XYZ file of C-alpha atoms in Angstrom:
724
model
C 136.540 89.654 82.993
C 139.254 91.633 80.004
C 138.152 95.125 78.852
C 139.379 96.244 75.656
C 137.924 98.921 72.945
C 135.749 97.247 71.708
C 133.572 96.115 74.395
C 134.534 93.618 77.819
C 135.353 89.685 77.916
C 133.245 88.005 80.308
C 133.940 83.679 81.113
C 130.990 81.741 82.024
C 130.715 78.312 83.206
C 128.933 76.154 81.187
C 126.602 73.631 82.054
C 124.533 70.832 80.009
C 126.584 70.245 76.761
C 127.235 66.311 75.692
C 128.808 67.202 72.576
C 130.135 68.897 69.757
C 126.494 70.044 68.344
C 125.550 71.563 71.842
C 128.686 73.913 71.563
C 127.930 74.559 68.371
C 124.006 75.582 68.801
C 124.996 77.316 71.698
C 127.408 79.974 69.869
C 125.067 80.490 67.320
C 122.249 81.521 69.745
C 124.935 83.657 71.584
C 125.943 85.334 68.820
C 122.283 85.863 67.204
C 121.904 87.766 70.245
C 122.387 91.354 70.109
C 125.647 93.439 71.643
C 126.719 89.802 72.106
C 130.458 87.650 70.126
C 130.504 84.591 71.850
C 132.947 81.101 71.141
C 132.133 77.706 72.804
C 134.939 75.503 73.852
C 132.963 72.017 74.451
C 136.159 70.183 76.407
C 137.004 73.704 78.863
C 133.260 74.008 79.521
C 133.756 77.520 79.209
C 131.769 80.727 76.829
C 134.246 83.856 76.240
C 131.431 86.246 75.496
C 132.109 90.237 74.361
C 129.809 91.901 75.277
C 129.058 95.667 73.727
C 127.740 98.409 75.972
C 124.759 98.114 77.011
C 124.504 93.877 76.952
C 125.321 92.759 80.425
C 126.217 89.224 82.046
C 122.354 88.776 83.021
C 121.684 88.318 79.606
C 123.708 85.564 78.642
C 122.715 84.125 80.945
C 119.608 83.767 80.093
C 119.765 83.360 76.217
C 122.209 79.691 77.269
C 118.961 78.509 79.697
C 116.556 79.746 76.870
C 118.679 77.355 75.002
C 118.867 74.231 77.796
C 122.194 74.984 79.083
C 123.154 76.584 82.689
C 125.694 79.499 83.257
C 127.527 81.571 85.372
C 130.266 84.404 85.567
C 133.948 82.699 86.033
C 135.273 84.015 88.962
C 138.485 83.489 91.754
C 136.170 80.749 93.323
C 134.122 78.890 90.221
C 137.507 76.562 89.156
C 137.137 75.272 93.028
C 133.228 75.698 93.504
C 133.466 72.888 89.765
C 135.813 71.075 91.492
C 133.487 70.318 93.876
C 130.123 70.098 92.283
C 131.947 67.540 89.448
C 133.442 65.184 91.968
C 130.124 64.935 93.426
C 128.525 64.230 89.751
C 130.995 61.981 89.071
C 130.376 60.083 92.017
C 126.422 59.766 91.625
C 127.763 58.922 87.666
C 129.356 56.056 89.019
C 126.899 54.453 91.158
C 124.498 54.614 88.955
C 126.839 53.240 86.072
C 127.578 50.319 88.109
C 123.953 49.579 89.093
C 123.326 50.189 85.359
C 125.960 47.122 84.929
C 123.825 44.786 87.228
C 120.802 45.008 85.055
C 122.073 44.941 82.543
C 124.675 42.085 82.414
C 122.024 39.325 83.080
C 120.433 40.463 79.508
C 124.231 40.571 78.163
C 124.450 37.652 79.613
C 121.619 35.561 78.035
C 123.033 35.605 74.801
C 126.029 33.241 75.340
C 123.264 30.745 76.192
C 121.029 31.424 73.400
C 123.563 29.384 70.514
C 122.746 26.097 69.302
C 119.229 23.971 68.547
C 117.557 25.040 71.772
C 119.243 28.092 72.919
C 115.639 30.149 73.290
C 115.054 27.895 75.820
C 117.803 29.473 77.603
C 116.429 33.098 77.270
C 114.742 34.378 80.338
C 111.527 35.614 80.753
C 110.677 38.446 78.797
C 108.812 40.070 81.602
C 111.817 39.464 83.774
C 114.275 41.135 80.568
C 111.430 44.176 80.956
C 111.479 44.440 84.233
C 115.620 44.904 83.665
C 115.769 47.231 81.098
C 113.225 49.622 81.478
C 114.920 51.255 84.982
C 117.947 51.548 82.925
C 115.758 52.960 80.562
C 113.771 55.399 82.409
C 115.888 56.547 85.501
C 119.411 55.280 84.550
C 119.217 56.455 80.758
C 116.743 59.843 81.864
C 120.024 62.155 81.371
C 120.307 61.521 78.153
C 116.448 62.003 77.671
C 116.177 65.395 79.503
C 119.569 66.868 77.205
C 117.669 65.717 73.906
C 114.343 67.451 75.686
C 116.620 70.624 76.456
C 117.808 70.964 72.868
C 115.029 70.607 70.989
C 113.748 73.486 72.715
C 116.409 74.817 71.941
C 115.740 74.445 68.344
C 118.373 72.018 67.852
C 119.627 68.272 68.320
C 122.665 66.674 69.728
C 123.831 63.026 70.834
C 120.820 62.618 73.372
C 118.517 62.956 70.882
C 120.466 60.496 69.376
C 120.765 57.519 71.926
C 117.316 58.253 73.670
C 115.885 57.948 69.987
C 118.049 54.522 69.349
C 117.071 53.160 73.164
C 113.137 53.832 73.350
C 112.581 52.441 69.385
C 114.445 49.050 70.551
C 112.897 49.094 73.945
C 109.592 50.407 72.542
C 109.447 47.577 70.175
C 110.618 44.934 72.500
C 107.884 46.017 75.108
C 105.210 45.733 72.190
C 106.554 42.298 71.529
C 106.466 40.680 75.063
C 102.788 42.703 76.012
C 101.264 41.056 73.268
C 102.835 37.672 73.007
C 104.149 38.485 70.249
C 106.211 35.750 67.511
C 109.164 38.439 67.379
C 112.801 38.552 68.959
C 112.907 41.035 72.016
C 116.108 43.259 71.661
C 116.197 44.628 75.543
C 119.566 43.776 75.828
C 120.383 46.123 72.752
C 118.807 48.942 74.456
C 120.281 48.310 77.840
C 123.687 48.001 76.770
C 124.074 51.301 74.905
C 123.204 53.189 78.072
C 125.315 51.573 79.585
C 128.000 51.924 77.336
C 128.070 55.284 76.859
C 127.861 55.724 80.260
C 130.954 54.611 80.809
C 132.498 56.713 77.853
C 131.061 59.321 79.253
C 133.038 58.928 82.578
C 135.936 58.161 81.002
C 136.072 60.700 78.520
C 135.290 63.353 81.981
C 137.956 61.386 83.782
C 140.407 62.002 80.404
C 138.925 66.060 80.276
C 139.749 66.646 83.579
C 143.474 65.916 82.632
C 143.759 68.233 80.230
C 143.551 71.193 82.400
C 146.803 69.756 84.935
C 148.059 72.650 83.813
C 146.239 75.466 84.730
C 145.301 73.256 88.659
C 149.148 72.515 88.846
C 149.883 76.623 88.447
C 147.119 77.296 90.715
C 148.599 75.227 93.620
C 151.840 77.075 93.008
C 151.315 80.109 95.373
C 151.540 79.538 99.070
C 147.940 80.537 100.661
C 149.682 82.866 103.757
C 152.891 85.622 103.718
C 154.908 86.035 106.991
C 154.213 89.972 106.779
C 155.750 93.409 108.529
C 153.813 94.977 110.706
C 154.546 97.264 113.578
C 158.358 96.145 113.169
C 156.722 92.606 113.936
C 156.227 89.841 111.382
C 152.812 87.993 110.904
C 151.515 85.704 109.127
C 148.611 86.693 106.530
C 146.515 85.353 103.947
C 148.345 86.436 100.461
C 144.854 88.157 99.267
C 145.185 90.667 101.969
C 148.785 91.860 100.790
C 148.602 95.144 99.613
C 151.405 96.513 97.046
C 154.414 98.298 99.204
C 154.365 95.905 102.136
C 157.344 93.902 103.112
C 157.357 90.033 103.273
C 159.722 87.918 104.013
C 160.440 84.435 102.213
C 162.726 82.214 104.695
C 164.965 79.302 103.314
C 162.503 76.760 101.422
C 159.454 78.871 101.095
C 157.853 79.794 97.975
C 157.627 83.593 97.442
C 153.996 84.501 98.097
C 153.559 87.572 95.870
C 155.824 89.483 92.746
C 158.837 91.803 94.827
C 161.917 93.082 94.902
C 164.297 92.069 97.310
C 165.655 94.520 100.322
C 167.693 92.831 101.980
C 169.552 89.572 102.103
C 170.709 87.097 99.130
C 169.566 83.715 98.172
C 168.981 81.259 94.478
C 165.442 81.100 93.284
C 164.122 78.352 91.623
C 161.985 79.908 88.744
C 161.467 76.725 87.156
C 157.421 77.089 87.219
C 157.851 80.268 85.207
C 161.131 79.359 82.642
C 161.157 76.012 82.072
C 165.082 76.153 83.247
C 165.931 74.089 86.375
C 168.794 75.924 87.248
C 168.588 78.446 90.578
C 168.775 82.155 89.885
C 171.662 84.104 92.157
C 169.475 87.184 93.512
C 170.442 90.292 95.811
C 169.193 93.299 96.652
C 166.923 95.314 93.568
C 166.642 91.715 92.230
C 163.179 91.001 91.205
C 161.213 88.236 92.464
C 158.020 86.399 91.492
C 155.237 84.669 93.411
C 155.416 80.691 93.867
C 158.989 80.137 92.851
C 160.530 78.414 95.360
C 163.655 80.438 97.652
C 166.982 78.338 98.146
C 168.842 79.099 101.732
C 169.169 82.189 101.880
C 166.219 84.057 103.756
C 165.159 87.139 101.931
C 163.274 90.577 102.697
C 161.357 91.390 99.804
C 158.450 94.666 99.011
C 155.382 93.498 97.148
C 154.900 94.963 93.567
C 152.142 92.960 92.004
C 149.527 91.374 94.178
C 146.473 88.853 93.173
C 145.591 89.701 89.839
C 148.414 91.690 89.159
C 151.655 89.038 89.689
C 152.965 87.500 86.798
C 151.883 83.952 88.170
C 148.287 84.733 87.875
C 148.355 86.699 84.474
C 150.297 83.155 82.968
C 146.912 81.936 84.436
C 144.542 84.053 82.457
C 146.713 83.421 79.379
C 146.651 79.616 79.469
C 142.907 79.795 80.408
C 141.602 82.382 77.678
C 144.072 80.618 75.088
C 142.794 77.011 75.788
C 139.286 78.328 75.541
C 139.327 80.200 72.313
C 139.152 77.777 69.290
C 141.652 77.630 66.221
C 140.794 77.850 62.382
C 140.775 74.232 61.906
C 137.847 73.491 64.023
C 135.055 75.410 62.287
C 135.336 72.452 59.874
C 134.237 70.353 62.448
C 131.799 73.116 64.094
C 129.928 73.241 60.567
C 129.674 69.411 60.160
C 129.024 69.021 64.107
C 126.013 71.903 63.275
C 123.978 69.312 60.802
C 125.008 66.113 62.107
C 122.005 64.993 63.997
C 119.011 66.365 61.816
C 121.303 64.551 58.706
C 121.862 60.746 60.480
C 117.961 61.126 61.602
C 117.314 61.667 57.848
C 120.405 58.235 57.575
C 118.379 56.098 59.886
C 114.907 56.817 58.669
C 116.260 55.973 55.421
C 117.707 52.901 56.137
C 114.816 51.898 58.190
C 112.454 52.033 55.545
C 114.735 50.529 53.207
C 115.078 47.315 55.385
C 112.191 46.545 55.844
C 111.640 47.034 51.681
C 114.158 44.642 50.901
C 113.813 42.031 53.458
C 109.788 42.648 54.466
C 111.174 42.242 58.173
C 110.272 45.036 60.992
C 112.350 44.207 63.710
C 115.607 43.664 60.840
C 114.626 47.093 59.918
C 114.211 48.812 63.182
C 117.696 47.210 64.617
C 120.063 48.155 61.700
C 118.084 52.090 62.309
C 119.058 51.943 65.960
C 122.297 50.753 65.443
C 122.526 53.907 63.278
C 121.640 56.092 65.235
C 123.940 54.790 67.915
C 127.173 54.795 65.715
C 126.536 58.248 65.254
C 128.107 60.420 67.485
C 129.530 64.559 66.768
C 131.210 64.165 70.376
C 134.797 62.895 68.754
C 134.564 66.080 66.354
C 133.682 68.184 69.040
C 136.834 67.216 71.549
C 139.111 67.017 68.929
C 140.344 70.280 69.027
C 139.972 71.752 71.990
C 141.595 68.511 74.150
C 144.715 69.161 72.078
C 145.221 72.574 72.376
C 143.983 72.509 76.379
C 147.213 70.197 76.390
C 149.588 71.837 74.108
C 148.934 75.314 75.432
C 149.270 73.427 79.018
C 152.501 71.958 78.155
C 153.670 75.836 76.847
C 152.797 77.438 80.177
C 155.368 74.707 81.475
C 157.916 75.207 79.431
C 157.575 79.187 79.169
C 155.700 79.715 76.763
C 152.585 81.692 76.449
C 150.603 81.832 74.443
C 147.078 84.265 73.669
C 145.036 82.857 71.591
C 144.783 79.238 69.494
C 144.959 81.061 66.287
C 148.209 81.527 66.946
C 149.542 78.870 68.228
C 148.056 76.614 64.967
C 149.895 79.676 62.830
C 153.453 79.219 64.101
C 154.433 75.608 62.816
C 153.731 77.612 59.505
C 156.024 80.280 59.741
C 158.586 80.827 56.158
C 160.209 84.261 57.426
C 161.262 85.233 61.312
C 162.552 88.552 61.609
C 163.839 89.310 64.240
C 164.985 92.118 66.459
C 168.640 92.354 67.539
C 169.103 94.060 71.037
C 167.471 92.070 74.159
C 166.715 89.285 71.075
C 169.295 87.645 69.776
C 171.889 90.186 72.507
C 171.225 89.940 76.004
C 169.897 93.414 76.364
C 172.353 94.506 78.867
C 175.041 96.490 76.379
C 178.592 98.005 78.343
C 180.516 100.852 77.832
C 183.728 99.319 76.516
C 184.993 102.288 74.810
C 185.426 105.514 76.019
C 187.385 108.297 73.187
C 187.478 111.414 74.897
C 188.282 114.791 72.213
C 189.815 117.785 73.997
C 188.346 116.505 77.485
C 188.711 113.439 80.104
C 187.243 110.481 80.552
C 185.323 111.696 83.306
C 183.284 114.413 81.916
C 182.872 112.984 78.668
C 180.733 110.577 80.454
C 179.408 112.653 82.955
C 178.265 114.888 80.416
C 176.603 111.881 78.325
C 175.231 110.871 81.562
C 172.808 113.601 82.743
C 171.553 113.609 79.173
C 170.788 109.926 79.585
C 169.752 109.950 83.069
C 165.962 109.315 82.733
C 166.233 107.228 79.618
C 165.013 103.544 79.625
C 167.322 102.585 76.571
C 169.545 100.304 76.843
C 172.197 101.788 75.457
C 171.408 104.820 77.555
C 171.402 102.914 80.477
C 174.895 101.362 79.602
C 176.528 105.038 79.568
C 175.138 105.941 82.228
C 176.023 103.125 84.564
C 179.222 103.729 83.353
C 179.364 106.490 84.807
C 178.216 105.929 87.836
C 180.607 103.410 88.519
C 183.785 105.518 87.105
C 183.060 109.042 88.726
C 184.063 110.091 91.442
C 185.873 113.486 91.149
C 183.217 115.117 88.805
C 179.982 116.669 89.248
C 176.582 115.122 88.205
C 174.746 117.533 86.301
C 171.373 117.998 85.283
C 169.883 118.519 81.907
C 167.659 121.455 80.958
C 165.359 121.472 77.169
C 166.086 117.907 76.983
C 164.582 116.683 74.009
C 164.437 112.905 72.657
C 164.053 112.622 68.412
C 163.267 109.002 68.029
C 165.670 106.494 66.187
C 168.603 108.886 66.222
C 169.331 110.405 69.879
C 168.752 113.241 72.793
C 169.666 116.808 72.881
C 169.377 119.252 75.799
C 171.548 122.155 77.990
C 174.263 120.887 80.733
C 176.173 122.813 82.631
C 175.614 126.033 79.677
C 176.179 123.936 77.287
C 174.512 122.438 74.812
C 175.169 118.741 73.587
C 173.595 116.140 70.935
C 174.449 112.744 71.907
C 173.155 110.198 69.244
C 173.951 108.677 66.362
C 177.067 109.388 64.242
C 174.623 109.192 61.069
C 172.450 111.799 62.835
C 175.431 113.988 63.951
C 177.725 113.927 60.222
C 179.909 111.015 61.662
C 179.203 108.015 59.594
C 182.280 107.670 57.730
C 184.981 109.063 60.254
C 188.046 105.970 60.391
C 187.250 105.848 64.417
C 183.705 105.065 64.203
C 184.151 102.304 61.317
C 187.018 100.384 63.529
C 184.653 100.458 66.448
C 181.812 99.113 64.285
C 184.053 96.864 62.143
C 184.651 95.148 65.832
C 180.774 94.691 66.082
C 180.113 98.150 68.827
C 177.339 100.237 68.335
C 179.211 103.622 68.761
C 177.659 106.688 70.201
C 178.483 110.552 69.818
C 178.630 113.138 72.628
C 179.198 117.000 70.273
C 178.605 120.524 71.038
C 177.106 122.167 68.160
C 179.788 120.918 65.286
C 182.729 119.458 67.499
C 182.936 116.728 68.890
C 183.526 115.799 72.037
C 183.811 112.227 72.621
C 182.692 108.440 70.815
C 181.351 105.956 72.893
C 181.568 102.503 71.963
C 178.380 99.819 74.020
C 178.599 96.491 73.100
C 175.617 93.739 73.255
C 177.020 90.239 73.836
C 175.108 87.602 72.116
C 172.683 85.087 74.423
C 174.796 82.078 74.445
C 171.552 80.024 72.493
C 171.234 82.494 69.632
C 173.492 81.022 66.842
C 172.105 77.198 68.258
C 168.530 78.769 67.552
C 169.178 80.794 64.179
C 170.672 77.574 63.085
C 168.076 75.089 63.976
C 165.388 77.578 62.468
C 167.004 77.843 58.827
C 166.615 73.959 59.380
C 163.222 74.066 59.769
C 163.192 76.411 56.229
C 163.079 79.894 57.917
C 164.090 82.658 56.141
C 165.644 84.607 59.151
C 165.999 88.414 59.319
C 167.596 91.129 61.590
C 166.074 93.956 62.066
C 167.860 96.687 63.764
C 168.821 100.743 64.629
C 172.391 99.853 64.233
C 174.642 100.480 61.397
C 175.318 98.582 58.780
C 179.382 97.496 60.014
C 178.215 97.013 63.879
C 174.851 94.469 62.400
C 176.989 92.751 60.098
C 179.208 92.237 62.487
C 176.649 90.867 65.699
C 174.102 88.934 62.059
C 178.108 87.404 61.112
C 177.950 85.378 64.899
C 174.765 84.746 65.058
C 175.203 83.116 61.908
C 172.145 85.027 59.888
C 172.800 85.779 55.970
C 170.186 88.704 55.412
C 169.612 91.860 58.150
C 168.200 95.764 57.691
C 170.327 98.020 59.515
C 169.396 101.799 60.524
C 165.695 100.904 60.696
C 164.783 103.387 62.732
C 161.489 102.224 65.438
C 158.745 103.861 63.480
C 159.462 101.925 59.733
C 159.896 98.460 61.771
C 156.025 97.202 61.000
C 157.089 99.082 57.426
C 159.828 96.153 57.236
C 157.217 93.206 58.265
C 154.676 94.629 55.837
C 157.528 94.339 53.237
C 158.688 91.043 54.174
C 154.416 89.764 53.925
C 154.471 91.494 50.642
C 157.006 88.612 49.011
C 154.382 86.369 50.150
C 154.412 83.132 53.203
C 153.757 83.925 56.556
C 155.593 86.178 58.437
C 157.100 86.463 62.199
C 158.166 89.071 64.699
C 160.267 88.580 67.791
C 161.138 91.674 69.570
C 160.916 92.170 73.598
C 161.216 96.614 73.223
C 158.043 99.012 73.131
C 159.349 100.117 69.879
C 159.040 96.452 68.669
C 154.794 96.882 69.190
C 153.947 98.322 66.328
C 156.135 95.396 64.297
C 154.877 92.490 66.247
C 151.351 93.941 65.890
C 152.286 93.665 62.261
C 153.734 90.417 61.590
C 150.918 87.476 61.291
C 152.948 85.958 64.202
C 154.567 87.254 66.900
C 156.999 86.106 69.766
C 158.042 88.885 72.534
C 160.667 87.970 74.919
C 159.351 88.077 78.838
C 162.228 90.201 80.056
C 160.884 92.486 77.389
C 158.404 95.939 77.598
C 154.730 95.321 78.438
C 153.832 97.056 75.234
C 155.560 94.232 73.383
C 154.200 91.214 75.623
C 150.249 92.852 75.243
C 150.949 93.353 71.630
C 152.579 89.899 71.168
C 150.581 86.476 70.113
C 153.203 84.327 72.284
C 155.472 85.655 75.382
C 158.379 83.650 75.715
C 158.967 84.151 79.539
C 162.485 82.782 79.419
C 164.089 85.934 77.341
C 165.991 82.670 75.168
C 165.563 82.947 71.161
C 165.540 79.143 71.371
C 162.081 79.434 72.711
C 161.214 80.580 69.481
C 161.893 77.311 67.970
C 159.990 75.454 70.567
C 157.262 77.212 70.859
C 157.406 76.640 66.483
C 157.900 72.887 67.930
C 155.257 72.748 70.242
C 152.903 73.986 67.122
C 154.022 71.450 64.960
C 152.959 69.381 67.745
C 149.829 70.011 68.852
C 148.808 70.589 65.245
C 149.834 66.960 64.594
C 147.709 65.778 67.533
C 144.410 67.716 65.782
C 145.222 66.188 62.748
C 145.010 63.047 63.760
C 142.486 63.878 66.168
C 139.991 65.569 63.253
C 141.138 61.757 60.950
C 140.251 59.536 63.798
C 136.582 61.073 64.228
C 135.660 61.824 60.357
C 137.056 58.235 59.731
C 135.281 56.803 62.177
C 131.813 58.326 61.003
C 132.642 58.199 57.581
C 132.925 53.746 57.971
C 130.625 53.229 61.292
C 127.220 54.873 59.660
C 128.017 52.611 56.243
C 128.575 49.658 58.219
C 125.926 50.342 60.964
C 123.187 50.879 57.595
C 124.394 47.684 55.853
C 123.124 45.780 58.635
C 126.689 44.898 59.830
C 126.676 46.529 63.112
C 124.249 44.891 65.904
C 123.521 48.151 68.492
C 125.827 46.990 71.335
C 128.805 46.919 68.965
C 128.098 50.507 67.763
C 126.924 51.399 71.220
C 130.703 50.464 72.767
C 132.761 52.273 69.145
C 130.599 55.474 69.552
C 131.799 54.953 73.741
C 135.642 54.821 72.745
C 135.246 57.312 69.959
C 135.734 59.995 72.288
C 137.852 58.301 75.027
C 140.297 57.849 72.189
C 140.557 61.478 71.135
C 140.956 62.772 74.771
C 143.044 60.023 75.517
C 145.365 60.860 72.051
C 145.748 64.532 73.594
C 147.018 63.514 76.638
C 150.149 61.996 74.713
C 151.116 65.812 74.049
C 152.034 65.671 77.493
C 155.678 63.905 76.517
C 156.186 67.082 74.782
C 159.078 68.454 76.294
C 160.910 71.687 74.923
C 164.835 71.352 73.180
C 163.446 67.958 71.536
């Protein structure tokens, strides 16, 4: 459950959906309710409902029940309960399937002995055929009657209606022929075989659909169940759920980290592949962050918990992947519209087929068989599964590679990007600038660093941290002063009083030194210059350099190979921006952009046409990320940037943007293939059945396998790997 300004979003587990017509109808029913905005996912069997003030969960459950389905609010235990319940149902369905096979095989088997001049003599007694077919029709096939009745009661029609109607027509006609001894062929084997094959298709589909959620299941299994916690000087084992922020826990060699925390004592290497996709262990020492479910190497680590329960990075990943898998891509809208009118249309076609054949051939039995074939071949399941199954597998693979997708729409749009705007610091560069040069005027190097550090003491800006770090490392004799009357001028710098002196620290242009030769020389070397001044007197120049990430240039090259126009946005001066852009292989940049102007720069790029994306990591990037058509947040960046972005790259590597675009292309490719197969199947199958070229048994087999083929095709996305 999440909160927003427009209401809270609640996720429900839905039971009883059998095809796309079900999910489309349920979504329509919920969206008609006051204060509800719903999105129903057939593959995930979930409904995400935004509830306005005054609407509650009970109203949703009641509306779902009235529509013929069941609903339960998803909580921490829902997934386990569902797995257990589905396992029981699956085992029961397996038993029923084999009973159905045993009853149907004699009916179908007799067909092989009925060819030839005296084939009719090998036909099973019709009363025996009736005895075999009836339990298949009404016991094994009861699920179709039940589902069809609930669907019709809710004001719609689904696949169950088609199967129940078609097989009932075949069974009813054959029963009349048998009871009254009429000289007509019976079709008990057709109805029984269709039910058996559809049941087989449902079992295979359920098994394949379960594999689409393996990504979330594997993430959940990663977190350990217990943690070794310090209590009154003693180490005790406690359930992970009982940990609180501030608790001290121990991670021994070879164990997994139970919750997010900060390393207090010890030194080790941690495998964070489950978060970042990188197989190389990351060295950890005191002060470093550790994350839940990552694997400790050789050293013991004593840590303090900082994020527990739903506030761990792992829980956030699971939540984000689940939300993405439950969202709906725009490409699915066409399939939803078709599914909503599909079943009534098929019923009309079947009626026309029956009337046409009876008029044309004058044979009631032949007309009935062809109408049954139309009803059986037509199934909207494949249409309903085409998009969500691919989205589920694609977002799951992305999570394993350190790419978190907020919603399906973002994943669909990513492959259509034509312009990519990049922030410089922390995105193209490592985000850890260091002071490389100190040029003092009339005071010592340590004095200059001390005064500057006093002004920047409480700032989180990367340049400020670089100056403070340099001061801490270099000052041994100068006392650290505190600043008063402190003011920060966004995009310019800071000012305040230090030791009775009114000082300013900021960009050369703000302090009137943009044309200074010394400043120009440092900027030409690709360094950012910060000026310390008192009134009109310059006290010192500080040159800060932030190294380009090792993969940035290669990532830019791959983006350009895709035909994407790459633009760098930075608050740095033109000289420094030009040096960094040249090093990264970027031919276009915008320098001197204030934080508040980045969104305007994005809108300007959007005015040129095409789809514009933005990559950033800082709080000042959040407005630009929100303005972009598609936005990427570097995972190591601020929470505001991650919240505003459509996709989060945990690996803090620009190559992740390339991988995200590749994943988008692969996922959309599968969706297009699935939709093509689903449409072609129905476009070809229904006319063939109407023309009398498909036996109902063959139609049933084809219908059952269509859904399985779509889900199986989506599962091929599991072969996708980043960096290919």
